[in-house]
Coordinates of C-alpha atoms in Angstrom, one line a residue:
M1 CA 5.4 -8.3 -18.3
A2 CA 1.9 -7.6 -19.5
A3 CA -1.0 -8.7 -17.3
K4 CA -2.5 -12.1 -18.2
R5 CA -6.2 -11.4 -17.8
Y6 CA -8.6 -13.9 -16.3
T7 CA -11.6 -14.8 -18.7
S8 CA -12.6 -18.0 -16.9
M9 CA -13.2 -19.3 -13.4
A10 CA -10.8 -21.6 -11.6
Y11 CA -13.6 -23.7 -10.2
A12 CA -16.5 -25.3 -12.2
S13 CA -19.0 -24.4 -9.4
A14 CA -19.1 -22.5 -6.1
D15 CA -19.5 -25.7 -4.1
E16 CA -16.0 -26.9 -5.1
M17 CA -14.6 -24.1 -2.8
T18 CA -13.7 -24.6 0.8
F19 CA -11.2 -23.5 3.5
G20 CA -7.7 -24.8 3.5
V21 CA -7.8 -26.0 0.0
S22 CA -6.7 -24.1 -3.1
K23 CA -6.1 -25.2 -6.7
Y24 CA -2.6 -23.7 -6.7
P25 CA -1.0 -24.1 -3.2
V26 CA 2.0 -21.9 -2.4
K27 CA 5.2 -23.1 -0.8
A28 CA 6.9 -20.4 1.3
G29 CA 9.2 -20.0 4.3
L30 CA 10.1 -22.9 6.5
D31 CA 8.3 -26.0 5.2
L32 CA 5.0 -24.2 4.9
E33 CA 2.6 -25.0 2.1
I34 CA -0.4 -22.7 1.9
G35 CA -3.8 -23.8 0.6
A36 CA -2.6 -27.5 0.5
G37 CA -5.2 -29.1 2.7
Y38 CA -4.9 -27.3 6.0
T39 CA -5.5 -23.7 7.3
I40 CA -2.9 -21.6 8.9
P41 CA -3.2 -18.8 11.5
E42 CA -1.7 -15.6 10.3
I43 CA -1.0 -13.2 13.2
N44 CA -0.6 -9.5 12.5
Y45 CA 0.6 -6.8 15.0
A46 CA 1.8 -3.3 15.4
P47 CA 4.6 -2.0 17.6
R48 CA 3.8 0.6 20.4
P49 CA 4.3 4.1 19.0
E50 CA 7.2 4.9 21.3
A51 CA 9.1 1.8 19.8
G52 CA 9.4 3.8 16.6
A53 CA 11.8 6.4 18.1
S54 CA 14.9 4.5 16.8
K55 CA 15.8 1.7 14.6
E56 CA 17.3 -0.2 17.5
K57 CA 14.1 0.1 19.6
L58 CA 12.0 -1.0 16.7
I59 CA 14.0 -4.1 16.0
R60 CA 13.9 -5.0 19.7
E61 CA 10.1 -4.6 19.7
Y62 CA 9.7 -6.9 16.7
E63 CA 12.1 -9.5 18.3
R64 CA 9.8 -9.5 21.4
I65 CA 6.7 -9.8 19.3
T66 CA 8.2 -12.7 17.2
T67 CA 9.5 -14.6 20.3
D68 CA 6.1 -14.2 22.1
I69 CA 4.2 -15.6 19.1
M70 CA 6.5 -18.5 18.4
S71 CA 6.7 -19.6 22.0
R72 CA 3.0 -19.5 22.4
M73 CA 2.4 -21.6 19.3
V74 CA 4.8 -24.2 20.5
Q75 CA 3.5 -24.2 24.1
V76 CA 0.0 -25.0 23.0
G77 CA 1.0 -27.5 20.4
F78 CA 0.1 -25.7 17.1
P79 CA 1.9 -27.0 13.9
A80 CA 2.1 -23.9 11.7
V81 CA 2.0 -20.1 11.8
I82 CA 2.5 -17.1 9.5
L83 CA 3.6 -13.7 10.9
E84 CA 2.6 -10.6 9.2
T85 CA 4.6 -7.4 9.7
E86 CA 2.8 -4.4 8.3
H87 CA 5.4 -1.7 8.0
V88 CA 5.2 1.4 10.1
Q89 CA 6.2 4.3 7.8
Q90 CA 9.8 4.4 9.0
M91 CA 10.4 0.9 7.8
S92 CA 9.4 1.6 4.3
N93 CA 10.8 5.1 4.0
N94 CA 14.1 3.7 5.3
P95 CA 14.3 0.3 3.6
S96 CA 17.2 -0.8 5.8
W97 CA 15.0 -0.5 8.8
G98 CA 12.5 -2.9 7.3
A99 CA 15.2 -5.3 6.2
E100 CA 16.8 -5.4 9.5
V101 CA 13.5 -6.2 11.2
A102 CA 12.8 -8.9 8.7
H103 CA 16.2 -10.4 9.4
A104 CA 15.8 -10.3 13.2
Q105 CA 12.3 -11.9 12.9
K106 CA 13.4 -14.6 10.5
T107 CA 16.4 -15.5 12.7
I108 CA 14.0 -16.2 15.7
M109 CA 11.5 -18.1 13.5
E110 CA 14.4 -20.3 12.1
E111 CA 15.5 -21.2 15.7
Y112 CA 11.9 -22.3 16.6
H113 CA 11.6 -24.2 13.4
D114 CA 14.9 -26.0 13.9
E115 CA 14.2 -26.8 17.6
Y116 CA 10.4 -27.8 17.4
G117 CA 9.7 -28.4 13.8
I118 CA 7.0 -25.6 13.6
K119 CA 6.3 -24.7 10.0
C120 CA 6.2 -20.9 9.5
A121 CA 6.7 -18.0 7.1
L122 CA 7.1 -14.3 7.4
R123 CA 5.0 -11.8 5.4
H124 CA 6.1 -8.2 5.1
T125 CA 3.5 -5.6 4.0
I126 CA 5.3 -2.6 2.7
G127 CA 3.8 0.7 3.4
D128 CA 2.5 2.6 0.4
I129 CA 4.7 5.6 0.9
R130 CA 4.1 7.1 -2.6
E131 CA 2.7 10.4 -1.3
N132 CA 3.7 13.8 -0.1
R133 CA 1.7 16.1 2.2
D134 CA -0.9 17.2 -0.4
F135 CA -0.8 14.7 -3.3
L136 CA -0.4 11.0 -4.1
Q137 CA 2.9 10.6 -6.0
L138 CA 2.3 7.2 -7.5
R139 CA 5.1 7.4 -10.0
G140 CA 7.4 10.1 -8.6
D141 CA 10.6 9.9 -6.7
K142 CA 9.3 7.8 -3.9
Y143 CA 8.5 4.9 -6.3
S144 CA 12.2 3.7 -6.3
V145 CA 12.3 3.8 -2.5
F146 CA 9.0 1.8 -2.4
L147 CA 10.4 -0.9 -4.6
E148 CA 13.7 -0.9 -2.8
A149 CA 11.8 -1.6 0.4
F150 CA 10.3 -4.8 -1.1
E151 CA 13.7 -6.0 -2.5
E152 CA 15.7 -5.4 0.8
C153 CA 13.0 -7.1 3.0
A154 CA 12.9 -10.0 0.6
K155 CA 16.7 -10.4 0.7
A156 CA 16.7 -10.1 4.5
G157 CA 14.2 -12.9 5.2
A158 CA 10.7 -11.9 4.3
D159 CA 9.0 -14.8 2.5
L160 CA 5.7 -13.2 1.4
L161 CA 5.5 -9.7 -0.1
S162 CA 2.3 -7.6 0.0
V163 CA 1.1 -4.0 0.1
E164 CA -2.2 -2.1 0.5
S165 CA -1.8 0.2 -2.4
M166 CA -3.6 3.5 -2.8
G167 CA -4.1 4.0 -6.5
G168 CA -7.4 5.8 -7.1
K169 CA -7.9 6.9 -3.5
E170 CA -7.9 10.6 -4.1
V171 CA -10.9 10.3 -6.5
F172 CA -12.5 7.6 -4.3
D173 CA -12.6 9.8 -1.2
Y174 CA -14.3 12.5 -3.2
A175 CA -16.8 10.2 -4.8
V176 CA -17.8 8.1 -1.7
L177 CA -18.7 11.2 0.2
R178 CA -21.1 12.2 -2.6
N179 CA -22.7 8.7 -3.2
D180 CA -21.1 9.0 -6.7
I181 CA -21.2 5.4 -8.0
A182 CA -19.6 6.3 -11.4
G183 CA -16.7 7.9 -9.4
I184 CA -16.4 4.8 -7.2
L185 CA -16.3 2.7 -10.3
Y186 CA -13.6 5.0 -12.0
S187 CA -11.5 5.3 -8.9
I188 CA -11.4 1.6 -7.8
G189 CA -12.1 -0.2 -11.2
C190 CA -10.1 1.9 -13.5
L191 CA -7.5 4.1 -11.7
G192 CA -6.9 1.4 -9.1
S193 CA -6.4 -1.3 -11.8
I194 CA -4.1 0.9 -13.8
D195 CA -1.8 1.5 -10.7
M196 CA -2.0 -2.1 -9.7
E197 CA -0.6 -3.3 -13.0
L198 CA 2.4 -0.9 -12.7
I199 CA 3.4 -1.9 -9.2
W200 CA 2.6 -5.6 -9.3
S201 CA 4.6 -6.2 -12.5
D202 CA 7.5 -4.8 -10.6
I203 CA 6.8 -6.5 -7.2
A204 CA 6.5 -9.9 -9.0
A205 CA 9.8 -9.3 -10.8
I206 CA 11.5 -8.6 -7.4
A207 CA 9.9 -11.8 -5.9
K208 CA 11.3 -13.8 -8.8
K209 CA 14.7 -12.4 -8.4
T210 CA 14.9 -13.0 -4.7
G211 CA 13.2 -16.4 -4.7
T212 CA 10.3 -15.1 -2.6
V213 CA 6.5 -15.0 -3.1
A214 CA 4.6 -12.0 -4.4
A215 CA 1.6 -12.6 -2.3
G216 CA -1.1 -10.0 -3.1
D217 CA -2.7 -6.6 -2.4
T218 CA -6.0 -5.5 -0.8
D219 CA -8.3 -2.6 -1.5
C220 CA -8.1 -1.5 2.0
A221 CA -7.7 2.2 1.0
Q222 CA -11.1 2.1 -0.8
A223 CA -13.4 -0.8 -0.3
N224 CA -12.5 -1.1 3.4
T225 CA -13.0 2.7 3.8
A226 CA -16.5 2.2 2.4
M227 CA -17.1 -0.7 4.8
F228 CA -16.0 1.4 7.8
I229 CA -18.0 4.5 6.8
G230 CA -20.9 2.1 6.4
G231 CA -20.5 1.0 10.0
G232 CA -23.1 -1.1 11.7
L233 CA -26.9 -1.6 11.3
L234 CA -27.8 1.6 13.0
D235 CA -25.4 3.8 11.0
K236 CA -26.5 5.8 8.0
N237 CA -23.3 7.6 6.9
L238 CA -23.1 5.4 3.8
A239 CA -25.6 2.8 2.7
H240 CA -24.3 -0.8 3.1
T241 CA -25.6 -1.5 -0.4
L242 CA -23.1 1.1 -1.7
A243 CA -20.4 -0.4 0.5
I244 CA -20.9 -3.8 -1.0
I245 CA -20.9 -2.4 -4.5
A246 CA -17.6 -0.8 -3.8
R247 CA -16.4 -4.2 -2.5
A248 CA -17.6 -5.9 -5.7
I249 CA -15.7 -3.3 -7.9
S250 CA -12.6 -4.0 -5.7
A251 CA -12.4 -7.6 -6.7
P252 CA -11.3 -7.0 -10.4
R253 CA -8.9 -4.3 -9.0
S254 CA -7.2 -6.6 -6.5
L255 CA -7.2 -9.4 -9.1
V256 CA -4.7 -7.4 -11.1
A257 CA -1.9 -8.5 -8.7
Y258 CA -2.4 -12.1 -9.6
E259 CA -2.7 -11.3 -13.4
C260 CA 0.8 -9.7 -13.0
G261 CA 2.4 -12.7 -11.2
A262 CA 1.3 -12.7 -7.6
E263 CA 0.5 -16.2 -6.3
G264 CA -1.2 -15.6 -3.0
P265 CA -2.0 -15.9 -0.2
G266 CA -4.0 -12.7 -0.7
K267 CA -3.8 -10.3 2.2
D268 CA -6.1 -10.6 5.2
C269 CA -8.1 -7.3 5.0
G270 CA -9.2 -7.9 1.4
Y271 CA -12.8 -9.1 2.0
E272 CA -12.9 -9.3 -1.8
N273 CA -10.5 -12.2 -1.6
V274 CA -13.3 -14.9 -1.7
I275 CA -14.3 -13.6 -5.1
I276 CA -10.6 -13.7 -6.3
K277 CA -10.1 -17.2 -5.0
A278 CA -13.1 -18.3 -7.1
I279 CA -11.5 -16.7 -10.2
T280 CA -7.8 -17.7 -9.6
G281 CA -7.9 -20.8 -7.4
M282 CA -5.1 -19.3 -5.4
P283 CA -4.9 -19.3 -1.6
M284 CA -6.3 -16.4 0.4
T285 CA -6.0 -15.1 3.9
Q286 CA -9.1 -13.7 5.5
E287 CA -10.1 -12.0 8.7
G288 CA -13.4 -11.7 10.6
K289 CA -14.5 -12.6 14.0
T290 CA -10.9 -12.9 15.3
S291 CA -10.1 -9.5 14.1
T292 CA -12.4 -7.7 16.5
C293 CA -9.2 -6.3 18.2
A294 CA -8.9 -4.1 15.0
H295 CA -12.4 -3.4 13.8
S296 CA -16.0 -4.8 13.8
D297 CA -17.6 -6.3 10.8
V298 CA -21.0 -7.8 9.9
M299 CA -19.7 -11.1 8.5
G300 CA -17.2 -12.4 11.1
N301 CA -18.1 -16.1 10.8
L302 CA -19.1 -16.1 7.1
I303 CA -15.8 -14.8 5.8
M304 CA -13.9 -17.8 7.2
Q305 CA -15.9 -19.9 4.7
C306 CA -13.1 -20.4 2.1
C307 CA -10.0 -19.0 3.8
D308 CA -6.6 -20.7 3.6
C309 CA -5.0 -18.5 6.3
W310 CA -7.0 -16.8 9.1
S311 CA -5.9 -13.5 10.5
N312 CA -6.6 -10.9 13.2
E313 CA -6.0 -7.8 11.1
S314 CA -3.7 -6.1 13.6
V315 CA -3.3 -5.6 17.3
E316 CA -1.1 -3.2 19.2
Y317 CA 1.6 -5.1 21.2
H318 CA 1.1 -4.8 24.9
G319 CA 0.1 -6.9 27.9
E320 CA -3.2 -8.6 28.6
F321 CA -4.2 -11.0 31.4
G322 CA -3.5 -14.0 29.2
G323 CA 0.0 -13.0 28.0
T324 CA 0.9 -10.3 25.5
T325 CA -1.7 -9.3 22.8
V326 CA 0.1 -11.3 20.0
Q327 CA 0.0 -14.4 22.1
C328 CA -3.7 -14.1 22.9
W329 CA -4.8 -13.4 19.4
A330 CA -2.5 -15.9 17.8
E331 CA -3.8 -18.7 20.1
S332 CA -7.5 -17.7 19.2
L333 CA -6.6 -17.8 15.5
A334 CA -4.8 -21.1 15.9
Y335 CA -7.8 -22.8 17.6
D336 CA -10.1 -21.6 14.8
C337 CA -7.7 -23.2 12.4
A338 CA -7.5 -26.4 14.4
L339 CA -11.4 -26.6 14.1
M340 CA -11.3 -26.1 10.4
N341 CA -8.4 -28.6 10.0
T342 CA -10.3 -31.2 11.9
A343 CA -13.3 -30.6 9.7
L344 CA -11.1 -31.1 6.6
E345 CA -9.6 -34.4 8.1
T346 CA -13.1 -35.8 9.0
K347 CA -14.6 -34.7 5.6
N348 CA -17.0 -32.3 7.4
D349 CA -15.4 -29.2 5.8
K350 CA -18.5 -28.3 3.7
V351 CA -20.8 -28.7 6.6
L352 CA -18.6 -26.3 8.7
R353 CA -18.2 -24.0 5.7
D354 CA -22.0 -23.7 5.2
L355 CA -22.6 -23.2 9.0
L356 CA -20.1 -20.3 9.0
M357 CA -21.7 -18.8 6.0
L358 CA -25.3 -19.3 7.1
S359 CA -24.7 -17.8 10.5
D360 CA -24.1 -14.3 8.8
R361 CA -25.7 -14.7 5.4
Y362 CA -28.7 -12.5 6.1
R363 CA -27.1 -10.1 8.6
D364 CA -26.3 -7.5 6.0
P365 CA -26.2 -7.0 2.3
Q366 CA -22.3 -7.1 2.5
A367 CA -22.5 -10.6 4.0
Y368 CA -25.0 -11.7 1.6
V369 CA -23.0 -10.9 -1.5
L370 CA -19.7 -12.3 0.0
A371 CA -21.4 -15.7 0.8
Y372 CA -19.3 -18.0 -1.4
D373 CA -22.2 -18.9 -3.8
N374 CA -22.9 -15.3 -4.5
A375 CA -19.2 -14.3 -4.5
Y376 CA -18.7 -16.9 -7.3
R377 CA -21.4 -15.2 -9.4
V378 CA -19.7 -11.8 -9.0
G379 CA -16.5 -13.6 -10.2
E380 CA -18.4 -15.0 -13.3
A381 CA -19.6 -11.4 -14.1
I382 CA -15.9 -10.3 -13.9
V383 CA -14.4 -12.9 -16.2
K384 CA -17.2 -12.5 -18.8
D385 CA -15.4 -9.3 -19.9
G386 CA -12.1 -10.1 -18.3
D387 CA -10.0 -8.3 -20.9
N388 CA -11.7 -5.0 -20.2
I389 CA -10.9 -3.4 -16.8
Y390 CA -13.9 -1.0 -17.1
L391 CA -16.5 -3.5 -18.2
R392 CA -15.5 -6.2 -15.8
A393 CA -15.7 -3.8 -12.8
K394 CA -19.1 -2.5 -14.1
N395 CA -20.3 -6.0 -14.6
A396 CA -19.3 -6.9 -11.0
A397 CA -21.2 -3.8 -9.6
I398 CA -24.4 -4.7 -11.6
E399 CA -24.3 -8.3 -10.6
C400 CA -23.9 -7.3 -7.0
C401 CA -27.1 -5.1 -7.3
N402 CA -28.9 -8.1 -8.8
I403 CA -27.8 -10.4 -6.0
V404 CA -28.9 -8.0 -3.3
N405 CA -32.3 -7.5 -5.0
E406 CA -32.8 -11.3 -5.1
G407 CA -31.8 -11.4 -1.4
A408 CA -34.3 -8.7 -0.6
A409 CA -37.1 -10.7 -2.3
G410 CA -36.3 -13.5 0.3
K411 CA -34.8 -13.4 3.8
L412 CA -32.5 -10.4 3.5
E413 CA -34.0 -7.3 5.2
L414 CA -33.3 -3.9 3.7
S415 CA -34.4 -0.6 5.2
R416 CA -36.0 2.1 3.0
F417 CA -32.6 3.9 3.1
E418 CA -30.8 0.8 1.8
T419 CA -33.4 0.0 -0.8
K420 CA -33.4 3.6 -2.2
A421 CA -29.5 3.7 -2.3
L422 CA -29.5 0.3 -4.2
G423 CA -32.1 1.5 -6.7
D424 CA -30.3 4.7 -7.5
A425 CA -27.0 2.9 -7.8
K426 CA -28.4 0.3 -10.2
A427 CA -30.1 3.0 -12.4
T428 CA -26.8 5.0 -12.5
L429 CA -24.8 1.8 -13.4
E430 CA -27.2 0.8 -16.2
A431 CA -27.0 4.3 -17.8
L432 CA -23.2 4.1 -18.1
P433 CA -21.7 3.7 -21.5
D434 CA -20.3 0.3 -22.6
D435 CA -17.3 2.0 -24.3
M436 CA -14.4 2.1 -22.0
D437 CA -12.7 5.0 -23.7
K438 CA -15.8 7.2 -23.5
F439 CA -16.2 6.4 -19.8
M440 CA -12.5 7.1 -19.1
D441 CA -12.5 10.4 -21.0
D442 CA -15.7 11.6 -19.4
C443 CA -14.4 10.8 -15.8
L444 CA -11.0 12.3 -16.6
T445 CA -12.5 15.6 -17.6
K446 CA -15.0 15.6 -14.6
Y447 CA -12.6 14.7 -11.8
Q448 CA -9.7 16.7 -13.1
S449 CA -11.8 19.8 -12.7
E450 CA -13.6 18.8 -9.4
V451 CA -10.8 17.0 -7.4
K452 CA -7.9 19.4 -6.9
V453 CA -5.5 16.6 -5.7
F454 CA -6.2 14.4 -8.7
L455 CA -3.1 14.4 -10.9
P456 CA -3.6 12.4 -14.1
E457 CA 0.1 11.8 -14.5
N458 CA 0.0 9.5 -11.5
Y459 CA -1.8 7.0 -13.9
G460 CA 0.3 7.7 -17.0
F461 CA -2.4 10.0 -18.7

């Protein structure tokens, strides 16, 4: 099906948005409704490397992980949980492995649901295996295996289907190392969006056929890369102002999943999801302060502001003093959700939302732009030219620059390094053509000659 582009916002104002409530709640799994008035912990984990030695060992590891999580949730009296299994490569390259893991996990979850009434759902995030040693192979032989992995997992018990897809990454990696803002716009906004439309039309069709939920994608491969290269307040490998421009550009790219039939909840590591919630009204998972087991960020409280599910990104399965890692992190997530749910029940949700947001608002330009009021403005810039994948991404980038400049005139502190990077980026963006075909042609010529691993046929050119 053709993508149904967004040209208006789901919410009349930013203040309508809060955590645990979406315009279009999603029913999934065992009695779970997501974004329907309560938040849900979503626990994410990785098997120990040695567990990948055989299919049997891997299944046994995921059975232990699943039992540990479900038992801890019930022991401490939490009403709902989502488990997210991010595939190790063996599970997507051999779809029967992923399917058997999904079946084993779901069997255990059903036992706990039947016995204790805990509401739960299982997300499987398929690995983007569309590459060989040297090149991305987005439309090559691996594509059918990639789709088979979704279908087999859906049939075997996965309720929510996701992926962190890599379209555009070969050009992005080249551009980000050179502070090339036009290349970042082309790689995420154009190439990424083109690939997203291909895969999410197919994933949505598989979800429909199997009675499961196409949940969403994240721009982990690009915007999170920029965020991680950007690092902390002392790091100067990449300006944080450029990292947040990359994030703004990633919103219209990740939006394409929902334009092709995905329904949410958007996946945890998409920090752009707050912008997407403002546009679509669909539920979103976020991660922040309770994902420090996986990475640091500069907005760990703020990003909770409008989440529907709350995740820990990922943790390797092993023992801690308080139980296994999945038990410890699931419990922390669930207590965060209990606080948000109590705020909703007592009608203090907007107070808590604003406290979370204000505690990080001025910590970094990335936090400032993703504060829900500013995220809403980025959404408005996207839908203004919602039918044009290039213009809407360029609009998002320029609006992001405007927001940071306004912040810097107030309480947001920017170093000289950050201020210069922002000024250069804005000048570059404003000099770009308004015509999408001209921009796309210019970029194709440039990156085809400069990036040896860029194969235009990956994008149907």
